[in-house]
GROMACS .gro file of C-alpha atoms in nm:
model
  377
    1UNK     CA    1  14.064   8.432   3.449
    2UNK     CA    2  13.976   8.625   3.808
    3UNK     CA    3  13.793   8.360   3.969
    4UNK     CA    4  14.103   8.140   3.845
    5UNK     CA    5  14.316   8.376   4.017
    6UNK     CA    6  14.155   8.407   4.322
    7UNK     CA    7  14.127   8.047   4.354
    8UNK     CA    8  14.513   8.019   4.304
    9UNK     CA    9  14.557   8.272   4.561
   10UNK     CA   10  14.331   8.098   4.811
   11UNK     CA   11  14.547   7.765   4.730
   12UNK     CA   12  14.897   7.926   4.811
   13UNK     CA   13  14.753   8.056   5.139
   14UNK     CA   14  14.606   7.780   5.249
   15UNK     CA   15  14.872   7.627   5.127
   16UNK     CA   16  15.096   7.846   5.372
   17UNK     CA   17  14.864   7.791   5.699
   18UNK     CA   18  14.892   7.402   5.639
   19UNK     CA   19  15.296   7.391   5.611
   20UNK     CA   20  15.297   7.659   5.910
   21UNK     CA   21  15.181   7.460   6.113
   22UNK     CA   22  15.388   7.162   6.033
   23UNK     CA   23  15.486   7.005   6.397
   24UNK     CA   24  15.841   6.915   6.260
   25UNK     CA   25  15.859   7.275   6.242
   26UNK     CA   26  15.867   7.297   6.601
   27UNK     CA   27  16.155   7.051   6.666
   28UNK     CA   28  16.562   7.116   6.614
   29UNK     CA   29  16.636   6.947   6.296
   30UNK     CA   30  16.930   6.690   6.403
   31UNK     CA   31  17.055   6.514   6.661
   32UNK     CA   32  17.268   6.646   6.895
   33UNK     CA   33  17.095   6.946   7.016
   34UNK     CA   34  17.057   6.961   7.415
   35UNK     CA   35  16.827   7.168   7.593
   36UNK     CA   36  16.874   7.336   7.988
   37UNK     CA   37  16.619   7.406   8.204
   38UNK     CA   38  16.583   7.527   8.571
   39UNK     CA   39  16.271   7.357   8.768
   40UNK     CA   40  16.133   7.565   9.008
   41UNK     CA   41  15.893   7.411   9.252
   42UNK     CA   42  15.541   7.573   9.340
   43UNK     CA   43  15.402   7.578   9.700
   44UNK     CA   44  15.014   7.555   9.761
   45UNK     CA   45  15.008   7.914   9.676
   46UNK     CA   46  15.202   7.841   9.353
   47UNK     CA   47  15.460   8.098   9.517
   48UNK     CA   48  15.825   7.924   9.424
   49UNK     CA   49  16.041   7.753   9.674
   50UNK     CA   50  16.386   7.903   9.652
   51UNK     CA   51  16.535   7.587   9.828
   52UNK     CA   52  16.363   7.309   9.582
   53UNK     CA   53  16.523   7.467   9.254
   54UNK     CA   54  16.664   7.173   9.008
   55UNK     CA   55  16.713   7.190   8.643
   56UNK     CA   56  16.691   6.924   8.386
   57UNK     CA   57  16.924   6.833   8.108
   58UNK     CA   58  16.731   6.684   7.754
   59UNK     CA   59  16.887   6.534   7.486
   60UNK     CA   60  16.754   6.471   7.128
   61UNK     CA   61  17.012   6.157   7.077
   62UNK     CA   62  16.886   5.975   6.777
   63UNK     CA   63  16.549   5.920   6.522
   64UNK     CA   64  16.491   5.564   6.491
   65UNK     CA   65  16.159   5.338   6.428
   66UNK     CA   66  16.010   5.293   6.749
   67UNK     CA   67  15.698   5.025   6.768
   68UNK     CA   68  15.607   5.116   6.442
   69UNK     CA   69  15.720   5.468   6.445
   70UNK     CA   70  15.971   5.677   6.350
   71UNK     CA   71  16.067   5.814   6.658
   72UNK     CA   72  16.252   6.123   6.806
   73UNK     CA   73  16.437   5.954   7.064
   74UNK     CA   74  16.513   6.214   7.351
   75UNK     CA   75  16.694   6.169   7.721
   76UNK     CA   76  16.667   6.324   7.983
   77UNK     CA   77  16.861   6.385   8.396
   78UNK     CA   78  16.762   6.632   8.640
   79UNK     CA   79  16.937   6.664   8.936
   80UNK     CA   80  17.088   6.956   9.158
   81UNK     CA   81  17.294   7.187   8.939
   82UNK     CA   82  17.586   7.046   9.132
   83UNK     CA   83  17.562   6.725   9.093
   84UNK     CA   84  17.397   6.698   8.691
   85UNK     CA   85  17.668   6.653   8.460
   86UNK     CA   86  17.764   6.325   8.616
   87UNK     CA   87  17.426   6.142   8.687
   88UNK     CA   88  17.322   5.939   8.376
   89UNK     CA   89  17.043   5.983   8.179
   90UNK     CA   90  16.716   5.864   8.363
   91UNK     CA   91  16.452   5.918   8.162
   92UNK     CA   92  16.340   5.890   7.761
   93UNK     CA   93  16.036   6.038   7.538
   94UNK     CA   94  15.968   5.940   7.233
   95UNK     CA   95  15.812   6.175   7.010
   96UNK     CA   96  15.634   6.115   6.647
   97UNK     CA   97  15.637   6.463   6.442
   98UNK     CA   98  15.341   6.346   6.138
   99UNK     CA   99  15.210   6.633   5.985
  100UNK     CA  100  15.038   6.932   6.289
  101UNK     CA  101  15.056   6.625   6.524
  102UNK     CA  102  15.311   6.556   6.756
  103UNK     CA  103  15.223   6.223   6.890
  104UNK     CA  104  15.399   6.097   7.196
  105UNK     CA  105  15.419   5.710   7.337
  106UNK     CA  106  15.325   5.717   7.661
  107UNK     CA  107  15.319   5.414   7.944
  108UNK     CA  108  15.099   5.610   8.207
  109UNK     CA  109  14.952   5.916   8.043
  110UNK     CA  110  14.976   6.200   8.216
  111UNK     CA  111  14.872   6.061   8.591
  112UNK     CA  112  15.245   5.906   8.694
  113UNK     CA  113  15.205   6.115   9.024
  114UNK     CA  114  14.843   6.100   9.091
  115UNK     CA  115  14.892   5.686   9.022
  116UNK     CA  116  15.114   5.698   9.287
  117UNK     CA  117  14.976   5.898   9.533
  118UNK     CA  118  14.668   5.636   9.440
  119UNK     CA  119  14.805   5.378   9.526
  120UNK     CA  120  14.994   5.406   9.819
  121UNK     CA  121  14.621   5.578   9.992
  122UNK     CA  122  14.523   5.145   9.928
  123UNK     CA  123  14.151   5.270   9.860
  124UNK     CA  124  14.133   4.912   9.721
  125UNK     CA  125  14.408   4.682   9.786
  126UNK     CA  126  14.335   4.427   9.543
  127UNK     CA  127  14.376   4.737   9.196
  128UNK     CA  128  14.699   4.936   9.084
  129UNK     CA  129  14.639   5.209   8.878
  130UNK     CA  130  14.997   5.237   8.849
  131UNK     CA  131  14.966   4.862   8.681
  132UNK     CA  132  14.571   4.889   8.488
  133UNK     CA  133  14.792   5.276   8.297
  134UNK     CA  134  15.111   5.058   8.211
  135UNK     CA  135  14.872   4.825   7.985
  136UNK     CA  136  14.793   5.087   7.816
  137UNK     CA  137  15.106   5.267   7.670
  138UNK     CA  138  15.099   5.383   7.310
  139UNK     CA  139  15.118   5.637   7.092
  140UNK     CA  140  14.893   5.925   7.150
  141UNK     CA  141  14.801   6.246   6.934
  142UNK     CA  142  14.979   6.524   7.228
  143UNK     CA  143  15.008   6.855   6.994
  144UNK     CA  144  14.790   6.928   6.747
  145UNK     CA  145  14.939   7.204   6.589
  146UNK     CA  146  14.639   7.262   6.351
  147UNK     CA  147  14.392   7.247   6.612
  148UNK     CA  148  14.104   7.519   6.686
  149UNK     CA  149  14.183   7.765   6.929
  150UNK     CA  150  14.014   7.719   7.241
  151UNK     CA  151  13.839   7.413   7.197
  152UNK     CA  152  13.953   7.098   7.356
  153UNK     CA  153  14.057   6.787   7.199
  154UNK     CA  154  14.079   6.423   7.389
  155UNK     CA  155  14.417   6.208   7.403
  156UNK     CA  156  14.300   5.966   7.683
  157UNK     CA  157  13.978   5.878   7.807
  158UNK     CA  158  13.932   5.534   8.036
  159UNK     CA  159  13.662   5.417   8.275
  160UNK     CA  160  13.767   5.160   8.578
  161UNK     CA  161  13.578   5.151   8.921
  162UNK     CA  162  13.725   5.100   9.248
  163UNK     CA  163  13.607   4.918   9.607
  164UNK     CA  164  13.637   5.200   9.883
  165UNK     CA  165  13.465   5.035  10.247
  166UNK     CA  166  13.229   4.789  10.098
  167UNK     CA  167  13.146   5.118   9.810
  168UNK     CA  168  13.202   5.084   9.409
  169UNK     CA  169  13.332   5.399   9.285
  170UNK     CA  170  13.325   5.456   8.873
  171UNK     CA  171  13.624   5.634   8.815
  172UNK     CA  172  13.660   5.757   8.484
  173UNK     CA  173  14.061   5.965   8.423
  174UNK     CA  174  14.079   6.165   8.065
  175UNK     CA  175  14.396   6.328   7.944
  176UNK     CA  176  14.323   6.609   7.670
  177UNK     CA  177  14.479   6.902   7.470
  178UNK     CA  178  14.360   7.257   7.411
  179UNK     CA  179  14.554   7.466   7.132
  180UNK     CA  180  14.553   7.843   7.284
  181UNK     CA  181  14.661   8.127   7.045
  182UNK     CA  182  15.026   8.208   6.950
  183UNK     CA  183  15.200   8.400   7.198
  184UNK     CA  184  15.544   8.587   7.179
  185UNK     CA  185  15.734   8.471   7.451
  186UNK     CA  186  16.113   8.588   7.570
  187UNK     CA  187  16.321   8.356   7.698
  188UNK     CA  188  16.711   8.281   7.803
  189UNK     CA  189  16.771   8.201   7.424
  190UNK     CA  190  16.556   8.470   7.256
  191UNK     CA  191  16.184   8.557   7.148
  192UNK     CA  192  15.972   8.301   6.988
  193UNK     CA  193  15.612   8.325   6.873
  194UNK     CA  194  15.521   8.018   6.995
  195UNK     CA  195  15.259   7.695   6.978
  196UNK     CA  196  15.063   7.744   7.324
  197UNK     CA  197  14.902   7.442   7.473
  198UNK     CA  198  14.677   7.368   7.786
  199UNK     CA  199  14.695   7.010   7.902
  200UNK     CA  200  14.454   6.896   8.095
  201UNK     CA  201  14.435   6.508   8.330
  202UNK     CA  202  14.069   6.565   8.483
  203UNK     CA  203  13.954   6.285   8.733
  204UNK     CA  204  13.563   6.272   8.785
  205UNK     CA  205  13.324   6.006   8.952
  206UNK     CA  206  13.057   5.857   8.720
  207UNK     CA  207  12.695   5.917   8.762
  208UNK     CA  208  12.434   5.718   8.598
  209UNK     CA  209  12.066   5.739   8.681
  210UNK     CA  210  11.893   5.604   8.422
  211UNK     CA  211  11.758   5.631   8.180
  212UNK     CA  212  11.978   5.897   8.143
  213UNK     CA  213  12.305   5.843   8.003
  214UNK     CA  214  12.619   5.833   8.263
  215UNK     CA  215  12.790   6.211   8.344
  216UNK     CA  216  13.104   6.230   8.459
  217UNK     CA  217  13.147   6.496   8.729
  218UNK     CA  218  13.473   6.601   8.787
  219UNK     CA  219  13.637   6.554   9.117
  220UNK     CA  220  14.042   6.636   9.063
  221UNK     CA  221  14.207   6.823   8.774
  222UNK     CA  222  14.574   6.885   8.713
  223UNK     CA  223  14.617   7.168   8.461
  224UNK     CA  224  15.001   7.181   8.242
  225UNK     CA  225  15.115   7.513   8.061
  226UNK     CA  226  15.279   7.442   7.739
  227UNK     CA  227  15.496   7.655   7.499
  228UNK     CA  228  15.586   7.504   7.215
  229UNK     CA  229  15.871   7.749   6.968
  230UNK     CA  230  15.937   7.668   6.665
  231UNK     CA  231  16.311   7.438   6.590
  232UNK     CA  232  16.344   7.440   6.951
  233UNK     CA  233  16.025   7.211   7.076
  234UNK     CA  234  15.930   7.327   7.430
  235UNK     CA  235  16.079   7.633   7.567
  236UNK     CA  236  15.860   7.632   7.901
  237UNK     CA  237  15.606   7.461   8.116
  238UNK     CA  238  15.384   7.549   8.422
  239UNK     CA  239  15.179   7.341   8.652
  240UNK     CA  240  14.974   7.541   8.949
  241UNK     CA  241  15.026   7.355   9.261
  242UNK     CA  242  14.666   7.096   9.321
  243UNK     CA  243  14.540   7.017   9.675
  244UNK     CA  244  14.351   6.716   9.686
  245UNK     CA  245  14.089   6.734   9.971
  246UNK     CA  246  13.997   6.318  10.056
  247UNK     CA  247  13.862   6.407  10.339
  248UNK     CA  248  13.541   6.217  10.260
  249UNK     CA  249  13.711   5.926  10.197
  250UNK     CA  250  13.831   5.980  10.615
  251UNK     CA  251  14.190   6.051  10.456
  252UNK     CA  252  14.374   6.369  10.461
  253UNK     CA  253  14.380   6.675  10.248
  254UNK     CA  254  14.691   6.683  10.008
  255UNK     CA  255  14.894   6.932   9.803
  256UNK     CA  256  15.008   6.797   9.497
  257UNK     CA  257  15.338   7.077   9.406
  258UNK     CA  258  15.316   7.258   9.109
  259UNK     CA  259  15.632   7.407   8.946
  260UNK     CA  260  15.751   7.583   8.675
  261UNK     CA  261  16.035   7.507   8.353
  262UNK     CA  262  16.176   7.788   8.191
  263UNK     CA  263  16.475   7.672   7.894
  264UNK     CA  264  16.843   7.829   8.028
  265UNK     CA  265  17.131   7.889   7.786
  266UNK     CA  266  17.354   7.595   7.781
  267UNK     CA  267  17.607   7.605   8.125
  268UNK     CA  268  17.929   7.771   8.064
  269UNK     CA  269  18.113   7.708   8.373
  270UNK     CA  270  18.118   7.359   8.370
  271UNK     CA  271  18.367   7.203   8.125
  272UNK     CA  272  18.207   6.923   7.914
  273UNK     CA  273  18.534   6.764   7.823
  274UNK     CA  274  18.613   6.358   7.757
  275UNK     CA  275  18.868   6.201   8.022
  276UNK     CA  276  19.186   6.213   7.850
  277UNK     CA  277  19.125   6.581   7.692
  278UNK     CA  278  19.093   6.662   8.148
  279UNK     CA  279  19.454   6.700   8.335
  280UNK     CA  280  19.294   6.574   8.642
  281UNK     CA  281  19.147   6.264   8.789
  282UNK     CA  282  18.892   6.171   8.996
  283UNK     CA  283  18.942   5.804   9.127
  284UNK     CA  284  18.624   5.584   9.339
  285UNK     CA  285  18.593   5.652   9.715
  286UNK     CA  286  18.703   5.353   9.883
  287UNK     CA  287  18.553   5.145  10.008
  288UNK     CA  288  18.183   5.188   9.861
  289UNK     CA  289  17.977   5.159  10.065
  290UNK     CA  290  18.151   5.283  10.360
  291UNK     CA  291  18.064   5.350  10.739
  292UNK     CA  292  18.223   5.550  10.936
  293UNK     CA  293  18.512   5.701  10.693
  294UNK     CA  294  18.599   5.634  10.344
  295UNK     CA  295  18.903   5.753  10.154
  296UNK     CA  296  18.901   5.969   9.777
  297UNK     CA  297  19.219   5.956   9.577
  298UNK     CA  298  19.237   6.256   9.339
  299UNK     CA  299  19.545   6.375   9.040
  300UNK     CA  300  19.616   6.673   8.937
  301UNK     CA  301  19.922   6.735   8.619
  302UNK     CA  302  19.953   7.125   8.703
  303UNK     CA  303  19.950   7.311   8.974
  304UNK     CA  304  19.604   7.447   9.018
  305UNK     CA  305  19.301   7.602   9.278
  306UNK     CA  306  19.115   7.270   9.392
  307UNK     CA  307  18.801   7.225   9.529
  308UNK     CA  308  18.696   6.896   9.669
  309UNK     CA  309  18.312   6.897   9.790
  310UNK     CA  310  18.072   6.672   9.907
  311UNK     CA  311  17.674   6.702   9.842
  312UNK     CA  312  17.386   6.458   9.908
  313UNK     CA  313  17.113   6.359   9.723
  314UNK     CA  314  16.920   6.749   9.664
  315UNK     CA  315  17.262   6.873   9.580
  316UNK     CA  316  17.268   7.069   9.983
  317UNK     CA  317  17.669   7.088  10.021
  318UNK     CA  318  17.756   6.857  10.287
  319UNK     CA  319  18.103   6.978  10.342
  320UNK     CA  320  18.436   7.078  10.172
  321UNK     CA  321  18.710   6.826  10.203
  322UNK     CA  322  18.961   7.047   9.993
  323UNK     CA  323  18.970   7.413   9.879
  324UNK     CA  324  19.378   7.537   9.792
  325UNK     CA  325  19.632   7.511   9.569
  326UNK     CA  326  19.790   7.195   9.473
  327UNK     CA  327  20.123   7.134   9.304
  328UNK     CA  328  20.112   6.816   9.017
  329UNK     CA  329  20.068   6.503   9.204
  330UNK     CA  330  19.842   6.195   9.392
  331UNK     CA  331  19.703   6.306   9.685
  332UNK     CA  332  19.404   6.165   9.911
  333UNK     CA  333  19.152   6.260  10.162
  334UNK     CA  334  18.891   6.145  10.376
  335UNK     CA  335  18.568   6.171  10.405
  336UNK     CA  336  18.409   6.243  10.631
  337UNK     CA  337  18.689   6.477  10.802
  338UNK     CA  338  18.801   6.483  11.124
  339UNK     CA  339  18.444   6.389  11.391
  340UNK     CA  340  18.277   6.493  11.080
  341UNK     CA  341  18.047   6.213  11.111
  342UNK     CA  342  17.877   6.276  11.407
  343UNK     CA  343  17.872   6.637  11.327
  344UNK     CA  344  17.722   6.610  10.992
  345UNK     CA  345  17.496   6.323  11.170
  346UNK     CA  346  17.444   6.191  10.826
  347UNK     CA  347  17.169   5.925  10.724
  348UNK     CA  348  17.168   5.650  10.482
  349UNK     CA  349  17.163   5.672  10.130
  350UNK     CA  350  17.377   5.820   9.803
  351UNK     CA  351  17.595   6.107   9.825
  352UNK     CA  352  17.809   6.319   9.481
  353UNK     CA  353  18.159   6.420   9.576
  354UNK     CA  354  18.281   6.700   9.300
  355UNK     CA  355  18.650   6.816   9.280
  356UNK     CA  356  18.667   7.130   9.049
  357UNK     CA  357  18.940   7.223   8.946
  358UNK     CA  358  19.138   7.566   8.822
  359UNK     CA  359  19.457   7.548   8.658
  360UNK     CA  360  19.641   7.714   8.385
  361UNK     CA  361  19.645   7.425   8.138
  362UNK     CA  362  19.508   7.421   7.748
  363UNK     CA  363  19.172   7.337   7.904
  364UNK     CA  364  19.121   7.658   8.102
  365UNK     CA  365  18.810   7.789   8.284
  366UNK     CA  366  18.676   7.569   8.588
  367UNK     CA  367  18.631   7.158   8.526
  368UNK     CA  368  18.484   6.961   8.750
  369UNK     CA  369  18.467   6.579   8.774
  370UNK     CA  370  18.127   6.403   8.995
  371UNK     CA  371  18.113   6.096   9.145
  372UNK     CA  372  17.882   5.888   9.348
  373UNK     CA  373  17.910   5.728   9.692
  374UNK     CA  374  17.708   5.559   9.909
  375UNK     CA  375  17.673   5.580  10.309
  376UNK     CA  376  17.559   5.272  10.495
  377UNK     CA  377  17.412   5.258  10.859
   0.00000   0.00000   0.00000
């Protein structure tokens, strides 16, 4: 009888452990969930760069079949705070939550940044790292909630070689994960007991000395720490900067900046309203593209404090065109303002113009619309 009770307790306890490791417990239960992140660039000493802060929004769009698996479809966009609301979602993430594992559909593994860097060096003009890894698209088990603590697991590994200066260099690309001990983390949206992972991207030189088996000697390593909170998914990331010394190949020393991503509470200073819910209108500039000037027309329905500003693609303020109280009506202004082009020294590219309104209408608060325009020389 005692043995049966003990066995029953073990089964119940084990079931609880298994259930607590389910990947689906760490993801929002329904579509429509949004994550707001603050991204801070880190310099070569892993110090924050205040002038290089951007923001990111991820949105859980839907659940649908994707290449043979039921996938959580998350769309993403990144940009400066002032222009982010107007930007379209430009990237996507596909997640499959199966038991204790979270699979992600990869297009080029975890190496996108370094692959582009290697291709830019033209080590081998007949070889493209980006094209090679794009051929390995597929599902990979990324976060393993039930894996043993402090035990590395391989997600992806591939051997290849390039020829540089008549020398063949055998390389191995490895993407692996390591689950660390669970960690309590205080965030802007609450305190969570998080699953913590370190994801590692390693490029190794493969040394073969017969009759011994090949040995992979790491030459580059990129690590990314990730905190995953119950029902909220990723709430923090930290990737230190990496110095790449290719002087042995007669190239310069490069630094790939690190970054931190910290979850934020949803923004409250800008309302995301539908066009028929707002009491003002911002039209597309004309002409567009433009040089040397363009006209911007806008309409307000109530007496309102109006601010019309122009930003570059990094979110830096270029010029304030209007900053005053306006009566109901339609208005038009020019950009750049008088002699502004010469003073601003504009370069060809995309700019954003943002209309902010603070009125006593039923919408209330400060609302905004942002649109983009193109300046050409």
